[in-house]
Coordinates of C-alpha atoms in Angstrom, one line a residue:
Chain A
D11 CA 15.5 6.4 41.6
T12 CA 14.7 3.0 43.2
G13 CA 16.4 3.0 46.3
V14 CA 19.1 0.7 46.8
S15 CA 19.3 -2.5 45.1
Q16 CA 21.0 -5.3 45.6
D17 CA 21.7 -8.7 43.5
P18 CA 21.3 -11.1 44.0
R19 CA 18.2 -11.6 46.5
H20 CA 19.4 -14.9 47.3
K21 CA 22.3 -17.2 46.5
I22 CA 23.1 -20.6 47.7
T23 CA 26.6 -22.0 47.4
K24 CA 28.5 -24.8 48.3
R25 CA 31.3 -24.5 50.9
G26 CA 34.6 -23.4 49.6
Q27 CA 32.9 -21.7 46.5
N28 CA 33.3 -17.8 45.9
V29 CA 30.6 -15.5 45.9
T30 CA 30.0 -11.8 44.7
F31 CA 27.2 -9.7 45.8
R32 CA 26.6 -6.6 44.0
C33 CA 25.2 -3.3 45.4
D34 CA 23.7 -0.2 43.5
P35 CA 23.4 2.6 45.9
I36 CA 21.0 5.8 45.4
S37 CA 22.7 7.7 42.6
E38 CA 23.3 10.8 44.7
H39 CA 24.7 9.3 47.8
N40 CA 28.4 9.2 48.0
R41 CA 28.5 6.7 51.2
L42 CA 28.5 3.4 50.5
Y43 CA 28.2 0.8 53.8
W44 CA 28.2 -3.0 53.8
Y45 CA 26.7 -4.8 57.0
R46 CA 25.9 -8.6 58.0
Q47 CA 23.0 -9.8 59.7
T48 CA 22.6 -13.3 61.1
L49 CA 19.6 -14.6 62.6
G50 CA 18.3 -13.1 66.1
Q51 CA 21.1 -10.4 65.5
G52 CA 21.1 -6.9 64.5
P53 CA 23.5 -5.9 61.5
E54 CA 26.8 -5.7 62.1
F55 CA 29.2 -3.2 60.4
L56 CA 31.6 -4.8 57.6
T57 CA 33.2 -1.9 55.6
Y58 CA 32.2 1.4 53.9
F59 CA 33.3 3.6 51.5
Q60 CA 33.3 7.3 50.4
N61 CA 33.2 7.6 46.7
E62 CA 35.8 4.9 45.6
A63 CA 37.8 4.9 49.0
Q64 CA 37.3 2.5 51.3
L65 CA 37.3 4.4 54.5
E66 CA 36.9 1.5 57.4
K67 CA 37.2 -2.4 57.7
S68 CA 35.6 -4.2 60.5
R69 CA 37.7 -6.9 62.3
L70 CA 34.9 -9.1 61.0
L71 CA 35.9 -8.5 57.6
S72 CA 38.6 -11.5 57.3
D73 CA 41.1 -12.1 54.7
R74 CA 38.2 -14.0 52.7
F75 CA 36.2 -10.8 52.1
S76 CA 37.0 -7.9 49.7
A77 CA 35.1 -5.1 48.8
E78 CA 35.3 -2.3 46.1
R79 CA 33.4 0.2 44.8
P80 CA 35.7 1.1 41.5
K81 CA 34.1 4.1 40.3
G82 CA 32.2 5.6 43.3
S83 CA 29.0 4.3 41.8
F84 CA 28.1 0.7 42.6
S85 CA 30.2 -1.9 45.0
T86 CA 30.9 -5.5 45.1
L87 CA 31.3 -7.8 47.8
E88 CA 33.4 -11.0 47.3
I89 CA 33.7 -14.0 50.0
Q90 CA 36.2 -16.5 48.6
R91 CA 36.4 -20.1 50.2
T92 CA 33.3 -19.8 51.7
E93 CA 32.3 -21.6 55.3
Q94 CA 29.1 -22.2 56.9
G95 CA 29.6 -19.8 59.3
D96 CA 29.3 -16.9 56.3
S97 CA 25.5 -17.8 56.1
A98 CA 23.9 -14.5 56.7
M99 CA 22.0 -11.8 55.4
Y100 CA 24.3 -9.2 53.4
L101 CA 22.9 -5.5 53.8
C102 CA 24.0 -2.7 51.5
A103 CA 23.2 0.9 52.3
S104 CA 23.8 4.5 51.4
S105 CA 23.9 7.9 52.3
L106 CA 25.0 11.4 51.9
S107 CA 28.3 12.1 53.8
A108 CA 26.4 15.2 55.3
G109 CA 23.0 15.2 56.9
S110 CA 21.8 13.1 59.8
Y111 CA 18.9 11.4 58.6
G112 CA 20.4 7.9 58.4
Y113 CA 21.1 5.4 55.6
T114 CA 19.1 3.9 53.1
F115 CA 19.3 0.0 53.3
G116 CA 18.7 -2.3 50.4
S117 CA 16.6 -5.2 50.8
G118 CA 19.6 -7.5 51.1
T119 CA 21.2 -10.8 49.9
R120 CA 20.6 -13.7 51.8
L121 CA 23.5 -16.1 51.7
T122 CA 23.2 -20.0 52.5
V123 CA 26.5 -21.9 52.0
V124 CA 25.6 -25.8 52.4
Chain B
D11 CA 30.3 -7.6 74.1
Q12 CA 27.2 -5.8 73.2
Q13 CA 27.6 -2.4 73.4
V14 CA 24.0 -1.7 72.6
K15 CA 21.4 -3.4 74.3
Q16 CA 17.9 -4.1 73.9
N17 CA 16.8 -6.3 76.3
S18 CA 13.2 -7.1 75.4
P19 CA 13.3 -9.3 72.3
S20 CA 9.4 -8.6 71.8
L21 CA 6.6 -6.4 72.9
S22 CA 2.9 -6.6 72.4
V23 CA 0.7 -3.4 72.7
Q24 CA -3.1 -3.2 71.9
E25 CA -3.9 -0.6 69.0
G26 CA -4.2 3.1 70.0
R27 CA -1.9 2.9 73.3
I28 CA 1.5 3.6 73.8
S29 CA 4.6 1.2 72.3
I30 CA 7.9 2.1 74.6
L31 CA 10.7 0.4 73.2
N32 CA 13.9 0.8 75.5
C33 CA 17.7 0.3 74.6
D34 CA 20.9 0.7 76.8
Y35 CA 24.6 1.3 75.8
T36 CA 27.6 0.9 77.7
N37 CA 30.1 2.8 75.4
S38 CA 30.2 6.6 76.8
M39 CA 31.7 7.7 73.4
F40 CA 28.5 7.0 71.8
D41 CA 27.3 10.6 70.9
Y42 CA 24.7 9.9 68.3
F43 CA 21.5 7.6 68.4
L44 CA 19.1 6.3 65.9
W45 CA 16.2 3.9 65.4
Y46 CA 15.5 1.6 62.3
K47 CA 12.1 -0.4 61.9
K48 CA 12.5 -3.5 59.6
Y49 CA 9.6 -5.2 57.9
P50 CA 10.3 -8.8 56.8
A51 CA 12.1 -9.3 53.5
E52 CA 12.8 -5.8 53.6
G53 CA 15.8 -4.0 54.7
P54 CA 15.8 -1.5 58.1
T55 CA 14.3 1.8 57.4
F56 CA 15.4 5.1 59.3
L57 CA 13.2 6.2 61.8
I58 CA 14.4 8.8 63.9
S59 CA 17.4 10.0 65.6
I60 CA 18.9 12.3 68.6
S61 CA 22.1 13.6 69.1
S62 CA 23.6 13.7 72.8
I63 CA 23.3 17.2 73.1
K64 CA 19.6 17.1 73.0
D65 CA 17.3 14.9 75.5
K66 CA 14.1 14.4 73.2
N67 CA 13.5 14.6 69.4
E68 CA 9.8 14.0 68.1
D69 CA 8.8 13.3 64.5
G70 CA 4.9 12.8 64.6
R71 CA 3.9 10.1 66.6
F72 CA 7.4 9.0 67.2
T73 CA 9.5 10.4 70.1
V74 CA 12.9 9.6 71.1
F75 CA 14.1 10.3 74.7
L76 CA 17.8 10.3 75.3
N77 CA 19.2 9.9 79.2
K78 CA 23.0 10.4 79.0
S79 CA 23.5 9.9 82.6
A80 CA 21.9 6.4 82.7
K81 CA 23.1 5.4 79.2
H82 CA 19.6 4.6 78.1
L83 CA 17.4 5.8 75.4
S84 CA 14.0 4.9 74.6
L85 CA 11.2 5.1 71.5
H86 CA 7.6 6.2 72.1
I87 CA 4.8 5.3 69.7
V88 CA 1.7 7.2 70.2
P89 CA -0.9 6.0 69.6
S90 CA 0.1 2.7 68.1
Q91 CA -0.9 1.4 64.7
P92 CA -1.3 -1.9 63.4
G93 CA 0.9 -0.8 60.6
D94 CA 4.0 -0.2 63.3
S95 CA 4.5 -4.1 63.8
A96 CA 7.9 -4.5 62.8
V97 CA 11.6 -5.3 64.5
Y98 CA 12.9 -2.1 65.9
F99 CA 16.5 -1.5 66.1
C100 CA 18.4 1.0 68.0
A101 CA 21.8 1.8 66.7
A102 CA 24.7 4.1 68.2
S103 CA 27.5 6.3 66.3
Y104 CA 30.9 7.4 67.7
L105 CA 31.1 10.5 65.1
N106 CA 27.8 12.4 66.1
S107 CA 26.4 11.6 62.8
G108 CA 23.9 8.7 61.3
N109 CA 26.3 8.7 58.2
T110 CA 28.8 6.9 59.7
P111 CA 29.4 3.2 60.9
L112 CA 26.7 2.1 63.4
V113 CA 26.5 -0.1 66.0
F114 CA 23.4 -1.9 66.4
G115 CA 21.3 -3.7 69.0
K116 CA 19.5 -7.2 68.5
G117 CA 16.2 -5.6 67.8
T118 CA 12.5 -5.6 69.6
R119 CA 9.7 -7.1 67.5
L120 CA 6.9 -5.0 68.4
S121 CA 3.2 -6.1 67.5
V122 CA 0.3 -3.9 67.6
I123 CA -2.8 -5.9 68.2
A124 CA -5.9 -4.6 66.8

């Protein structure tokens, strides 16, 4: 297992376009998280799943954002009608629900909206 | 409204000396705290954690201290090594676990000078 994989690593899109990111977690991890990080800030929680159930969504996750984890394995994060303010690093992480060792993060998808 | 604050954006330390990174929090409901390390172009990596029932946790060169009355925690790295140069994030959770949504600070960039 090579850890948490995110695809693509970089995405440049025009304002108003839709984008979709994919995250493949560590295979035995049942929890999957999405965070957003902008320049000079720490990661900000967006949403998380336990298996295929979406357990919590942040108020940062506007109606233009949607996340899915259809079979409890990989997850997608879609942003519709992108805005310049959506430019950020989108980080995915996974963990077991039990234990206390923290998440394993992927390397992130950097989104630039022009 | 920053609930987790890392007031030092950067810190420089000589190799072999102690590095002390500080973190303050405002929400008394937080009961689990973590430190993550981040290298450029990589996702954050879990380093060490502490539950609010403890005041110290040690793992090799890394020790985290928690002062609940002051709502303050610190990460000590002894001895510091050049490979420790990275951005360090403090994070907190409400649910006595690292495997839940976390609130991150803005990070402190540590430079260890050989």
